[in-house]
Each structure stands twice: as structure tokens, then as C-alpha cells.
Amino acid sequence: MSLLTVSNLQVSYGGIEALKGISFDVEKGQIVTLIGANGAGKSTTLRAISGLVPIKTGAINFDGRDITSLDTSRLVSEGIVMVPEGRRVFANLTVLENLKIGAYLRKDPQEVARTIDYVYERFPRLKERHWQLAGTLSGGEQQMLAVGRALMARPRLLMMDEPSLGLAPLVVRDIFAIIKMLAQEGITILLIEQNANAALRAADSAYVLETGRITLSGTGTELLNNQSVRDAYLGQKRERKRPAQA
Amino acid sequence: MDFIQANLPYLLAGISVGGQYALISIGYTMVYGILRLINFAHGDIFTVAAFFAVYLSATMPLIVSLPLTVVLTVVLGFVVERVAYAPLREAPRMSIMISAIGVSYLLQNLMWYITGGLAKQYVTIPWISSSVTLWGTTTKMVTLVTPVLTIILVVVLVQLINHTKIGMAMRAVSKDFETAKLMGIKIDAVISITFVIGSFLAAVGSMLYFSNYTAVTPLAGAMPGLKAFVAAVFGGIGSIPGAVVGAFIIGISENLLKAVGLTAFSDAFTFALLIFVLVFKPTGLFGEATTDKV
Ligand SMILES: Nc1ncnc2c1ncn2[C@@H]1O[C@H](COP(=O)(O)OP(=O)(O)O)[C@@H](O)[C@H]1O
Ligand SMILES: [Mg+2]
């Protein structure tokens, strides 16, 4: 059953068409990834689903309901939560405050405290550093905090915008391990990555986005083995080999 | 003893007017912190509060008119934000600045229109306006009340910002609108609350400030408004402790200048200070390096 259905989504910035009518599905409990080059429209897709940018045409359905016109606050309370590109933790708030603000719409303090414990269990580093200002954390820790903060809202759909960007290879491995763990716990994941290799390995299904259009789709494995994907995104060009990006 | 006796009135007046500047400057600094906007209309809202008190007190007892003055001032601050600033959220910074200047002139002209440009006698608030003698110096009660009340309000405000959910939301919004939205925060509501707090403090400041004077004119709030703005810049615009410290320093300095006979320079001092700060330490006493919001 699909949790999220995007149909013919179009988004423009001024005159520039960033999304030219894309359609895709996110099945409940799966990891779905959108891969594509810089500027393809990946972030725009997530920002449109989150209600951060206005939609020109198209429809977005979540759990069988039309959510196209809901504002961001309502979408968060429905369980659509995003980890933005570049982590964007609140540097002027402590680690604990960052977690608490992730639960901004939740009313029951005891349940929020329970979720904080749940997040601390998964990210012990955050517990150790709960009193520190988030701006003083390392990049990897900030990414953990951004994920933990999103979990505080108890997401049903967790959307992540390039969580591995700018992180050391070891940390990237941790991040993907966490993504798989969250999916096993029943959180549906929509993942955006330029690191196509790791994303496709983790994904149940995948879409390729090229300048505002979806050009390919399939299971993660299918796209991993697709020659044009390998040429364009996996750094395995036949004529000129480049080292894969971490 | 003579020296103290001679200078104590100035020092007391300085502390008192410093507190009044502080109550205004918090509104400037909080709005700047959240919108990166210098709210030019804030000084006029402070003056309008004085006229609310004058006109309302003409028809009702002070116990009703003064709370109502605070309420109306808060409503005015809220409405100004919703009508003149909120629609420009996505517009270039310059547009909203110009809108603020427009609101400032609009309020000034409305005050001219309603008063006919005549000075109106300010209300005499019992107890606050009564005289008190302290170490041989006679002053008004307001001189003693202001710093105490200011400190109490500032402490409450800082607690609110650092230890409540809404305060946390204000800090988050002041850092990053978009990510705050992703937390489910309604940023328009948070911005409105900021204006409400700023206008509330300006209304209280207005009552204290004008209790020192017999009359109020449409431009009577311009100078204290400007000085409160300088205090906010001096303290590091965006910083509440900075605004408060800056306001007390300015209030005390200008009165000590009067004490040593340099009355003519007391206003000029404030603006010289502004230029000095802008040239040598643009971030002010407590300001962080300006990071423009993404
Ligand atoms: N705020 C914006 N204003 C104007 N154009 C934008 C804005 N954000 C993105 N774009 C443009 O939209 C296109 C898609 O961008 P984006 O969704 O960020 O791509 P991706 O995340 O895949 O790198 C790009 O051409 C980009 O330049
Ligand atoms: Mg992007």
C-alpha cells in the first residue's frame, strides 16, 4: 500500500521550472530514494511535499488523503517530517533543546520524555552532549541530531535530504545503518542522495530525477545494475574511470 | 557630602531614564533579532501609547484607562506587523524597511491630525507621580520605581525566552525561519508574539517616561525612541541584555553630562556614541558577528 503518492507535481521558481510534472509512489515501510545530479530538483521535491514551496499543479496524497494544500505545521502533525539539506540544527540551542523543539507540536510531556530516551538510546553521543550548544557538535554529530530531532515528531514518513553530504566515509556508513534501522522499526523513508551507490543499495525502490523529470524507476538493485545509471551516477564510466565519491 | 548631594539627582534621573530607554530598546532589539528589521515605527508606538493614556483617561478612571492603554498599544503593535510587515515576508529587506518608515510617518501624522498639533497634558498617576525625598534629594516616585520595574520585567522576559517553549520557538525562528517551520512552528504567530512583547514594554515605558513630563506632543517620543534605538545598537542589536545595559549607560551618561554642566551636549553624546560604535565595534557590546539568515 502506498503511503505517499505524488502525481504530476510541478514547481517553478519565478520563471524557472524546477519540477516539470513528476509522479512517484512511496510504499509504506519502504526506503525509497530519489537520485539525481546537482540541480535536478531533488530538494525541491521534498520542499514541495513539506509545504515549504508553493506547488503550481499536481496532487500529493498521504495515507489516502489529499494533503496538497496543507501548511507545513499541519503536515508535521500528520507525520510528514523532513531532515533538511545541510542538517540545519539550531546552533544557538542546546542539543536537548533541539530535540525538544522537534516535538514542538506534541502536547504530552511524559511521552515526549519517552521519545527523548528513545533517541538517546539510538544516539548515545547526543545524551553525552545534551547540554552543549548544537553549533559546537561535529558534522556527523549534527547529522545525528538532525535525525534525532526529526524522530521527536514521531514521523510516519521521514524525508531526508542528502544526509551523507560532507561527512567522512565512516560516518556515512553509520548514517545508512541508521536509515535501515529506522525503516525496520516501521518508519517509511524517502531519501535523497547524490551518493547514488549507497542510496541504491539501501533502497527498496528508486527513481532517477533529471532536470525536473523522472527518467527511470525500479528497485534499488535494478537501478544499481542499469547501465545508464552506472554511467551517469555511479562513477563507472567505461571510457574514463573516476574514483567513486564518498 | 555636598558633592553627592549635588550629583545624586542626576544619577537617579540617569538610572531612571535609562530604565525607560531599556523598555523601549527591547522592542527594537527583539524585532531585529527575529526579522532583521529596524522597526522605525516602534518609537511612534511609544508616543501613541501616551496619547492612548491621555484620551482614555479623559473619560474613565485610571484604573481602567491605564490597563486599556497597554492593551491598545499591544493591539497596535500586532496590527502594524500583520498589515505592514507580514505581507512582505518574502520581499527584499529594503521593502520592509520602507514599509516601517511609512508606518512611522503614518502614526505621526495621525497624532498631528487628532491632537491638532497641540500639546496634551499627560495624566498624573497617583503614587508614581508623587514626590519622595531620598538622602536630601527630592524626586518623583517614578524615578525609583522605573529601575526596579525594568529589572523585574527584563528578568521575567529572559526567563520566558530561555526557559519556555514559546521562548525556545522564538530563538529557533530568529535563527532559521524555514527549519523552524519544519518543526511545526507557525512563524507568523511567533513573530506576532515578539511584537506584542515589544509593544507591551513600550507601553509601560511610555507611562513611566511621560510621568516625568507635564505634556505630550506627537514628536515627544521621537528623541527617547531614537536613544533607545542607539542603546540597542550600542548593546549589540539582537541582544536583550545588550539593549538593557546600553540603555542604562546612555541614560546615566547623558545625565552625568548635565551634572557637570554640559547639558547642551547631552543629546549629542548619544549620537556621537552611535557613530563611535558603528565605526569601531559595529556588533556592539554583546552582539554576535552578523550572520544573515539563509
Ligand atoms: N530558491 C530558489 N530560487 C530559484 N531557483 C531555485 C531555488 N531553489 C532551487 N532553484 C533551482 O531549481 C532547480 C532544482 O534545485 P534543487 O531542487 O535544489 O536541486 P537538487 O536538490 O536536486 O540539487 C535548480 O535549477 C536550482 O537552481
Ligand atoms: Mg538539493
Coordinates of C-alpha atoms and ligand atoms in Angstrom, one line a residue:
Chain A
M1 CA 0.0 0.0 0.0
S2 CA 1.4 3.4 -0.8
L3 CA 1.8 5.9 2.0
L4 CA 2.7 8.8 -0.2
T5 CA 1.5 9.4 -3.8
V6 CA 2.8 12.3 -5.8
S7 CA 1.0 13.0 -9.1
N8 CA 2.2 15.3 -11.8
L9 CA 3.9 17.7 -9.4
Q10 CA 5.1 20.9 -11.0
V11 CA 7.0 23.6 -9.2
S12 CA 8.5 26.9 -10.5
Y13 CA 10.8 29.4 -9.0
G14 CA 9.8 32.6 -10.8
G15 CA 10.1 31.6 -14.4
I16 CA 12.4 28.6 -13.8
E17 CA 10.6 25.3 -13.9
A18 CA 12.3 23.2 -11.3
L19 CA 9.8 20.2 -11.5
K20 CA 8.1 19.6 -14.7
G21 CA 5.4 17.2 -13.6
I22 CA 6.8 14.3 -11.7
S23 CA 4.8 11.3 -10.3
F24 CA 6.0 8.7 -7.9
D25 CA 4.9 6.4 -5.0
V26 CA 6.3 5.7 -1.6
E27 CA 5.2 2.4 -0.3
K28 CA 4.5 2.0 3.4
G29 CA 7.5 0.7 5.4
Q30 CA 10.0 1.0 2.5
I31 CA 13.1 3.0 1.8
V32 CA 12.5 5.0 -1.4
T33 CA 15.3 7.0 -2.9
L34 CA 15.4 9.8 -5.4
I35 CA 18.8 10.2 -7.0
G36 CA 20.0 12.8 -9.5
A37 CA 22.7 15.3 -10.2
N38 CA 23.0 18.6 -8.5
G39 CA 20.2 20.9 -9.6
A40 CA 17.9 18.1 -10.8
G41 CA 15.1 19.1 -8.4
K42 CA 15.5 16.6 -5.6
S43 CA 15.4 19.2 -2.8
T44 CA 12.6 21.0 -4.5
T45 CA 10.6 17.8 -4.4
L46 CA 10.9 17.4 -0.7
R47 CA 10.3 21.1 -0.1
A48 CA 7.1 20.9 -2.1
I49 CA 5.9 17.9 -0.2
S50 CA 6.7 19.7 3.1
G51 CA 4.8 22.8 2.0
L52 CA 7.9 25.0 2.0
V53 CA 7.5 25.9 -1.6
P54 CA 4.2 26.5 -3.4
I55 CA 3.0 23.9 -5.9
K56 CA 2.0 25.0 -9.4
T57 CA 0.0 22.0 -10.3
G58 CA -0.3 18.4 -9.2
A59 CA -1.6 16.5 -6.2
I60 CA 0.0 14.9 -3.1
N61 CA -1.8 12.1 -1.3
F62 CA -0.7 10.9 2.1
D63 CA -2.3 7.8 3.6
G64 CA -5.2 8.1 1.2
R65 CA -5.9 11.7 1.9
D66 CA -5.3 14.8 -0.3
I67 CA -2.7 16.9 1.6
T68 CA -1.7 19.2 -1.3
S69 CA -2.9 22.4 0.3
L70 CA -1.9 21.8 3.9
D71 CA 0.6 24.0 5.6
T72 CA 3.9 22.8 7.0
S73 CA 2.7 22.8 10.6
R74 CA -0.3 20.5 9.7
L75 CA 1.9 18.2 7.6
V76 CA 4.2 17.8 10.6
S77 CA 1.3 16.9 12.8
E78 CA 0.2 14.3 10.2
G79 CA 3.7 12.7 10.5
I80 CA 5.5 14.1 7.4
V81 CA 8.8 15.2 8.8
M82 CA 11.9 16.3 7.0
V83 CA 15.6 16.3 7.8
P84 CA 16.8 19.3 5.7
E85 CA 19.8 19.5 3.5
G86 CA 22.8 20.6 5.4
R87 CA 21.4 19.4 8.7
R88 CA 20.3 22.9 9.9
V89 CA 20.4 22.2 13.6
F90 CA 19.7 25.3 15.7
A91 CA 23.2 26.2 16.6
N92 CA 22.1 28.6 19.3
L93 CA 20.0 25.9 21.1
T94 CA 21.4 23.1 23.2
V95 CA 21.3 19.5 21.9
L96 CA 18.4 18.8 24.3
E97 CA 16.5 21.9 23.2
N98 CA 17.0 20.8 19.6
L99 CA 15.3 17.5 20.4
K100 CA 12.6 19.2 22.4
I101 CA 11.8 21.6 19.6
G102 CA 11.5 18.6 17.2
A103 CA 8.5 17.7 19.4
Y104 CA 7.1 21.2 19.3
L105 CA 3.5 20.1 18.3
R106 CA 3.3 17.3 20.8
K107 CA 1.4 18.0 24.0
D108 CA 2.1 15.2 26.4
P109 CA 5.5 16.0 28.2
Q110 CA 5.8 12.4 29.5
E111 CA 5.5 10.9 26.1
V112 CA 8.0 13.5 24.8
A113 CA 10.4 12.5 27.6
R114 CA 10.0 8.9 26.5
T115 CA 10.8 9.8 22.9
I116 CA 13.9 11.6 24.1
D117 CA 15.0 8.4 25.8
Y118 CA 14.3 6.5 22.6
V119 CA 16.5 8.9 20.7
Y120 CA 19.3 8.9 23.3
E121 CA 19.3 5.1 23.1
R122 CA 19.9 5.2 19.4
F123 CA 22.4 8.1 19.6
P124 CA 24.3 7.9 22.9
R125 CA 26.5 10.7 21.8
L126 CA 23.6 13.1 21.9
K127 CA 22.9 12.1 25.5
E128 CA 26.5 12.7 26.5
R129 CA 26.4 16.1 24.9
H130 CA 22.8 17.1 25.7
W131 CA 23.8 20.3 27.5
Q132 CA 26.1 21.5 24.7
L133 CA 25.1 24.1 22.1
A134 CA 24.4 22.3 18.8
G135 CA 26.7 24.6 16.9
T136 CA 29.7 23.0 18.8
L137 CA 29.0 19.5 17.5
S138 CA 30.9 17.8 14.7
G139 CA 29.3 17.4 11.3
G140 CA 28.5 13.8 11.9
E141 CA 27.0 14.6 15.4
Q142 CA 25.0 17.4 13.9
Q143 CA 23.5 15.0 11.4
M144 CA 22.6 12.5 14.2
L145 CA 21.0 15.4 16.0
A146 CA 19.1 16.4 12.9
V147 CA 17.8 12.9 12.6
G148 CA 17.0 12.6 16.3
R149 CA 15.2 16.0 16.1
A150 CA 13.0 14.6 13.3
L151 CA 12.3 11.5 15.2
M152 CA 11.0 13.6 18.1
A153 CA 8.0 14.4 15.9
R154 CA 7.2 10.7 15.6
P155 CA 7.3 10.7 11.8
R156 CA 5.3 8.3 9.7
L157 CA 7.2 9.5 6.6
L158 CA 10.8 10.6 7.2
M159 CA 12.2 12.6 4.3
M160 CA 16.0 13.1 4.3
D161 CA 17.8 15.5 2.0
E162 CA 21.3 14.3 1.4
P163 CA 22.1 13.1 4.9
S164 CA 25.6 11.9 3.9
L165 CA 26.7 15.2 2.3
G166 CA 30.1 16.4 3.5
L167 CA 30.6 13.6 6.0
A168 CA 33.6 11.2 6.4
P169 CA 33.1 7.7 4.8
L170 CA 32.8 6.0 8.2
V171 CA 30.1 8.4 9.4
V172 CA 28.3 7.9 6.1
R173 CA 28.2 4.2 6.8
D174 CA 26.7 4.9 10.3
I175 CA 24.1 7.2 8.7
F176 CA 23.0 4.5 6.3
A177 CA 22.9 1.9 9.0
I178 CA 20.6 4.2 11.0
I179 CA 18.4 4.7 8.0
K180 CA 18.0 1.0 7.6
M181 CA 17.3 0.6 11.3
L182 CA 14.6 3.2 11.2
A183 CA 12.9 1.5 8.3
Q184 CA 13.0 -1.8 10.2
E185 CA 11.2 0.0 13.0
G186 CA 8.4 0.8 10.6
I187 CA 9.2 4.4 9.6
T188 CA 8.8 4.9 5.9
I189 CA 11.7 6.7 4.4
L190 CA 12.1 9.0 1.4
L191 CA 15.8 9.5 0.9
I192 CA 17.5 11.9 -1.4
E193 CA 21.1 11.3 -2.3
Q194 CA 23.9 12.3 -4.6
N195 CA 25.7 9.3 -3.2
A196 CA 23.8 7.1 -5.5
N197 CA 25.7 4.0 -4.8
A198 CA 24.9 3.8 -1.1
A199 CA 21.4 5.1 -1.6
L200 CA 20.5 2.4 -4.2
R201 CA 22.0 -0.3 -2.0
A202 CA 19.8 0.7 0.9
A203 CA 16.6 1.4 -1.1
D204 CA 13.7 -0.8 -1.8
S205 CA 12.7 1.3 -4.8
A206 CA 14.3 4.2 -6.5
Y207 CA 13.7 7.0 -9.0
V208 CA 16.1 8.9 -11.1
L209 CA 15.4 12.6 -11.5
E210 CA 16.9 14.6 -14.3
T211 CA 16.3 18.3 -14.7
G212 CA 12.8 18.2 -13.2
R213 CA 11.7 14.9 -14.8
I214 CA 11.7 11.3 -13.6
T215 CA 13.6 9.4 -16.2
L216 CA 13.9 5.9 -14.7
S217 CA 12.5 3.9 -11.9
G218 CA 12.8 0.4 -10.4
T219 CA 14.0 -1.4 -7.4
G220 CA 17.3 -0.3 -5.9
T221 CA 19.0 -3.4 -7.3
E222 CA 17.6 -2.9 -10.8
L223 CA 19.0 0.6 -10.9
L224 CA 22.3 -0.4 -9.5
N225 CA 22.6 -2.8 -12.4
N226 CA 21.2 -0.4 -15.0
Q227 CA 23.9 0.6 -17.4
S228 CA 22.9 4.2 -17.9
V229 CA 22.6 4.7 -14.2
R230 CA 26.1 3.3 -13.8
D231 CA 27.4 5.6 -16.4
A232 CA 25.8 8.7 -15.1
Y233 CA 25.7 8.3 -11.3
L234 CA 27.9 5.5 -10.1
G235 CA 31.2 6.8 -11.4
Q236 CA 31.8 3.7 -13.6
K237 CA 32.1 5.3 -17.0
R238 CA 33.6 2.9 -19.4
E239 CA 35.8 5.4 -21.1
R240 CA 37.1 7.3 -18.1
K241 CA 37.2 5.8 -14.6
R242 CA 36.8 8.2 -11.7
P243 CA 37.0 7.2 -8.1
A244 CA 33.6 6.9 -6.6
Q245 CA 32.7 9.8 -4.3
A246 CA 32.4 9.2 -0.6
Chain B
M1 CA 28.6 65.0 51.1
D2 CA 27.9 68.2 49.2
F3 CA 29.3 66.6 46.1
I4 CA 26.9 63.6 46.5
Q5 CA 24.0 65.9 47.3
A6 CA 24.7 67.9 44.2
N7 CA 25.1 64.9 41.9
L8 CA 22.7 62.4 43.3
P9 CA 19.6 63.8 41.5
Y10 CA 21.4 63.5 38.2
L11 CA 22.5 59.9 38.9
L12 CA 19.0 59.0 39.9
A13 CA 17.5 60.6 36.9
G14 CA 20.0 58.8 34.7
I15 CA 19.2 55.4 36.1
S16 CA 15.5 56.1 35.8
V17 CA 15.6 57.4 32.2
G18 CA 18.0 54.5 31.4
G19 CA 15.3 52.1 32.5
Q20 CA 12.7 53.8 30.3
Y21 CA 15.1 53.7 27.3
A22 CA 15.6 50.0 28.2
L23 CA 11.9 49.2 28.0
I24 CA 11.8 50.8 24.5
S25 CA 15.0 49.4 23.2
I26 CA 14.0 45.8 24.0
G27 CA 11.3 46.1 21.3
Y28 CA 13.8 47.3 18.8
T29 CA 16.3 44.6 19.5
M30 CA 13.8 41.7 19.7
V31 CA 12.2 42.6 16.4
Y32 CA 15.6 43.0 14.8
G33 CA 16.6 39.6 16.2
I34 CA 13.7 37.8 14.6
L35 CA 13.1 39.8 11.4
R36 CA 16.4 41.6 10.9
L37 CA 14.2 44.7 10.7
I38 CA 14.8 48.1 12.3
N39 CA 11.2 48.8 13.2
F40 CA 11.2 52.6 12.7
A41 CA 7.6 52.7 13.9
H42 CA 8.5 51.5 17.4
G43 CA 9.2 55.0 18.7
D44 CA 5.9 56.2 17.4
I45 CA 4.0 53.4 19.0
F46 CA 5.7 54.5 22.3
T47 CA 4.2 58.0 21.7
V48 CA 0.8 56.8 20.6
A49 CA 0.7 54.9 23.9
A50 CA 1.0 58.2 25.7
F51 CA -2.0 59.6 23.7
F52 CA -4.0 56.5 24.4
A53 CA -3.4 57.2 28.1
V54 CA -4.4 60.9 27.7
Y55 CA -7.6 60.3 25.7
L56 CA -8.8 57.3 27.6
S57 CA -8.2 58.9 31.0
A58 CA -10.3 61.8 30.0
T59 CA -13.4 59.6 30.0
M60 CA -12.6 56.8 32.5
P61 CA -10.7 56.3 35.8
L62 CA -7.0 55.5 35.6
I63 CA -7.5 52.0 37.0
V64 CA -9.4 51.2 33.7
S65 CA -7.6 53.6 31.3
L66 CA -4.1 52.6 32.0
P67 CA -4.6 48.8 31.6
L68 CA -6.6 49.6 28.5
T69 CA -3.7 51.8 27.2
V70 CA -1.4 48.8 27.5
V71 CA -3.9 46.6 25.7
L72 CA -4.5 49.0 22.8
T73 CA -0.8 49.6 22.4
V74 CA -0.2 45.9 22.2
V75 CA -3.0 45.6 19.6
L76 CA -1.5 48.4 17.6
G77 CA 1.9 46.7 17.5
F78 CA 0.3 43.5 16.5
V79 CA -1.8 45.1 13.7
V80 CA 1.2 47.1 12.4
E81 CA 3.1 43.8 12.0
R82 CA 0.2 42.0 10.4
V83 CA -0.7 44.8 8.0
A84 CA 2.6 46.3 7.1
Y85 CA 5.3 43.7 7.6
A86 CA 3.8 40.2 7.4
P87 CA 2.8 40.6 3.7
L88 CA 6.5 41.4 2.9
R89 CA 8.0 38.3 4.5
E90 CA 9.4 37.1 1.1
A91 CA 10.2 40.6 -0.1
P92 CA 13.7 42.1 -0.1
R93 CA 14.8 43.6 3.2
M94 CA 14.7 47.1 1.8
S95 CA 10.9 46.9 1.1
I96 CA 10.0 46.1 4.7
M97 CA 12.3 48.9 5.9
I98 CA 10.5 51.3 3.7
S99 CA 7.2 50.0 5.0
A100 CA 8.4 50.6 8.5
I101 CA 9.3 54.2 7.7
G102 CA 5.9 54.6 6.1
V103 CA 4.1 53.3 9.3
S104 CA 6.2 55.7 11.4
Y105 CA 5.1 58.7 9.3
L106 CA 1.5 57.5 9.2
L107 CA 1.4 57.3 13.0
Q108 CA 3.0 60.7 13.4
N109 CA 0.5 62.3 11.0
L110 CA -2.4 60.6 12.7
M111 CA -1.3 62.0 16.0
W112 CA -1.0 65.5 14.5
Y113 CA -4.4 65.1 13.0
I114 CA -6.1 64.0 16.2
T115 CA -4.3 66.5 18.5
G116 CA -4.3 69.3 16.1
G117 CA -0.6 69.6 16.9
L118 CA -1.3 70.8 20.3
A119 CA 0.5 69.5 23.4
K120 CA -1.8 67.5 25.6
Q121 CA -1.5 67.4 29.3
Y122 CA -0.2 64.0 30.4
V123 CA -2.1 62.1 33.1
T124 CA -1.0 62.3 36.7
I125 CA -0.7 58.8 38.0
P126 CA -1.1 58.8 41.8
W127 CA 1.8 57.5 43.9
I128 CA 4.0 57.2 40.7
S129 CA 3.9 61.0 40.3
S130 CA 4.2 61.8 44.0
S131 CA 7.3 63.3 45.4
V132 CA 9.7 61.5 47.6
T133 CA 12.8 62.6 49.5
L134 CA 15.9 60.4 49.4
W135 CA 19.2 61.4 51.1
G136 CA 18.1 65.0 51.0
T137 CA 17.2 64.8 47.3
T138 CA 13.6 65.3 46.3
T139 CA 12.4 63.4 43.3
K140 CA 9.3 61.7 41.9
M141 CA 8.5 58.2 42.9
V142 CA 8.7 57.2 39.2
T143 CA 12.5 57.7 39.4
L144 CA 12.8 55.0 42.0
V145 CA 10.1 52.7 40.5
T146 CA 11.4 52.7 37.0
P147 CA 14.7 50.8 37.5
V148 CA 13.1 48.3 39.8
L149 CA 10.2 47.6 37.4
T150 CA 12.6 47.5 34.5
I151 CA 14.8 44.9 36.1
I152 CA 11.8 42.8 37.1
L153 CA 10.4 42.9 33.5
V154 CA 13.7 42.1 32.0
V155 CA 14.3 39.1 34.3
V156 CA 10.8 37.8 33.5
L157 CA 11.4 38.2 29.8
V158 CA 14.8 36.5 29.9
Q159 CA 13.3 33.6 31.8
L160 CA 10.5 33.4 29.2
I161 CA 12.9 33.3 26.3
N162 CA 15.3 30.8 27.9
H163 CA 13.0 28.5 29.7
T164 CA 9.7 28.3 28.0
K165 CA 8.5 26.5 24.9
I166 CA 7.5 29.7 23.2
G167 CA 10.8 31.3 24.1
M168 CA 12.6 28.3 22.5
A169 CA 10.5 28.8 19.4
M170 CA 11.5 32.5 19.3
R171 CA 15.1 31.6 19.5
A172 CA 14.7 29.0 16.7
V173 CA 12.8 31.3 14.5
S174 CA 15.4 34.1 15.0
K175 CA 18.0 31.7 13.7
D176 CA 16.3 29.9 10.8
F177 CA 12.7 30.5 9.5
E178 CA 12.5 27.5 7.3
T179 CA 13.8 24.9 9.7
A180 CA 11.6 26.4 12.4
K181 CA 8.6 25.7 10.1
L182 CA 9.8 22.1 9.6
M183 CA 9.4 21.7 13.4
G184 CA 5.8 22.6 13.0
I185 CA 6.3 26.1 14.4
K186 CA 3.9 28.7 13.0
I187 CA 6.4 31.5 12.5
D188 CA 3.8 34.2 11.9
A189 CA 2.5 33.5 15.4
V190 CA 6.0 33.7 16.9
I191 CA 6.7 37.0 15.1
S192 CA 3.4 38.4 16.4
I193 CA 4.3 37.5 19.9
T194 CA 7.6 39.3 19.5
F195 CA 5.7 42.5 18.5
V196 CA 3.2 42.0 21.3
I197 CA 6.0 41.8 23.9
G198 CA 7.9 44.8 22.4
S199 CA 4.7 46.9 22.4
F200 CA 3.8 45.9 25.9
L201 CA 7.2 47.1 27.2
A202 CA 6.9 50.3 25.2
A203 CA 3.5 51.0 26.7
V204 CA 4.9 50.5 30.2
G205 CA 7.9 52.6 29.3
S206 CA 5.7 55.3 27.9
M207 CA 3.8 55.7 31.2
L208 CA 6.9 55.9 33.2
Y209 CA 8.7 58.2 30.8
F210 CA 5.8 60.7 30.4
S211 CA 5.1 60.8 34.1
N212 CA 8.2 62.9 34.3
Y213 CA 6.7 65.5 32.0
T214 CA 3.5 67.6 32.1
A215 CA 2.6 67.4 28.4
V216 CA 2.9 65.1 25.4
T217 CA 3.2 66.1 21.7
P218 CA 3.2 64.0 18.6
L219 CA 7.0 64.3 18.4
A220 CA 7.7 63.9 22.1
G221 CA 8.6 60.2 21.7
A222 CA 11.0 60.8 18.8
M223 CA 14.0 61.6 21.0
P224 CA 13.6 58.8 23.6
G225 CA 12.8 56.4 20.7
L226 CA 15.9 57.3 18.9
K227 CA 18.0 57.0 22.0
A228 CA 16.5 53.6 22.8
F229 CA 17.5 52.6 19.3
V230 CA 21.0 53.8 19.8
A231 CA 21.1 51.8 23.1
A232 CA 20.1 48.7 21.1
V233 CA 22.8 49.2 18.6
F234 CA 25.3 50.1 21.3
G235 CA 24.5 46.9 23.2
G236 CA 24.6 44.8 20.1
I237 CA 21.3 44.8 18.2
G238 CA 19.5 41.5 18.6
S239 CA 20.8 41.1 22.2
I240 CA 18.4 41.8 25.1
P241 CA 21.0 42.1 27.8
G242 CA 22.9 44.4 25.4
A243 CA 19.9 46.6 24.9
V244 CA 19.3 47.0 28.6
V245 CA 22.9 47.6 29.5
G246 CA 23.2 50.1 26.6
A247 CA 20.1 51.9 27.7
F248 CA 21.3 52.4 31.3
I249 CA 24.7 53.5 30.1
I250 CA 23.2 56.1 27.8
G251 CA 20.7 57.3 30.4
I252 CA 23.3 57.7 33.1
S253 CA 25.9 59.2 30.9
E254 CA 23.7 61.9 29.5
N255 CA 22.5 62.9 32.9
L256 CA 26.0 63.0 34.3
L257 CA 26.9 65.3 31.5
K258 CA 24.2 67.6 32.7
A259 CA 25.6 67.3 36.2
V260 CA 28.9 68.7 35.0
G261 CA 27.3 71.5 33.2
L262 CA 27.4 70.1 29.6
T263 CA 23.6 70.0 29.3
A264 CA 23.9 71.2 25.7
F265 CA 25.9 68.2 24.7
S266 CA 23.8 65.5 26.4
D267 CA 21.9 64.6 23.3
A268 CA 24.9 64.9 21.1
F269 CA 26.8 62.5 23.3
T270 CA 24.3 59.7 22.5
F271 CA 24.7 60.2 18.8
A272 CA 28.5 60.5 19.0
L273 CA 28.4 57.2 20.8
L274 CA 26.3 55.7 17.9
I275 CA 28.9 56.8 15.4
F276 CA 31.7 55.6 17.5
V277 CA 30.2 52.2 17.9
L278 CA 29.3 51.9 14.3
V279 CA 32.9 52.7 13.3
F280 CA 34.8 50.8 15.9
K281 CA 32.6 47.9 17.0
P282 CA 29.6 47.5 14.7
T283 CA 28.4 44.4 16.6
G284 CA 28.1 46.4 19.8
L285 CA 28.8 45.3 23.4
F286 CA 27.1 41.9 23.3
G287 CA 26.3 41.4 19.6
E288 CA 27.4 38.4 17.7
A289 CA 29.0 38.7 14.3
T290 CA 26.2 39.4 11.9
T291 CA 25.1 36.2 10.3
D292 CA 22.5 36.9 7.6
K293 CA 19.7 34.3 7.7
V294 CA 19.6 31.9 4.8
Ligands
LIG1 N1 15.0 29.4 -4.1 C1 15.3 29.2 -5.4 N2 15.1 30.2 -6.3 C2 15.3 30.0 -7.6 N3 15.7 28.8 -8.2 C3 15.9 27.8 -7.3 C4 15.7 27.9 -5.9 N4 16.0 26.7 -5.4 C5 16.3 25.9 -6.4 N5 16.3 26.5 -7.5 C6 16.6 25.9 -8.9 O1 15.7 24.8 -9.0 C7 16.4 23.7 -9.6 C8 16.4 22.5 -8.7 O2 17.0 22.7 -7.5 P1 17.1 21.7 -6.3 O3 15.8 21.2 -6.1 O4 17.8 22.4 -5.1 O5 18.1 20.6 -6.9 P2 18.8 19.4 -6.2 O6 18.4 19.3 -4.8 O7 18.5 18.2 -7.0 O8 20.3 19.7 -6.3 C9 17.9 24.2 -9.8 O9 18.0 24.6 -11.1 C10 18.0 25.4 -8.9 O10 18.9 26.3 -9.4
MG2 MG 19.5 19.6 -3.0

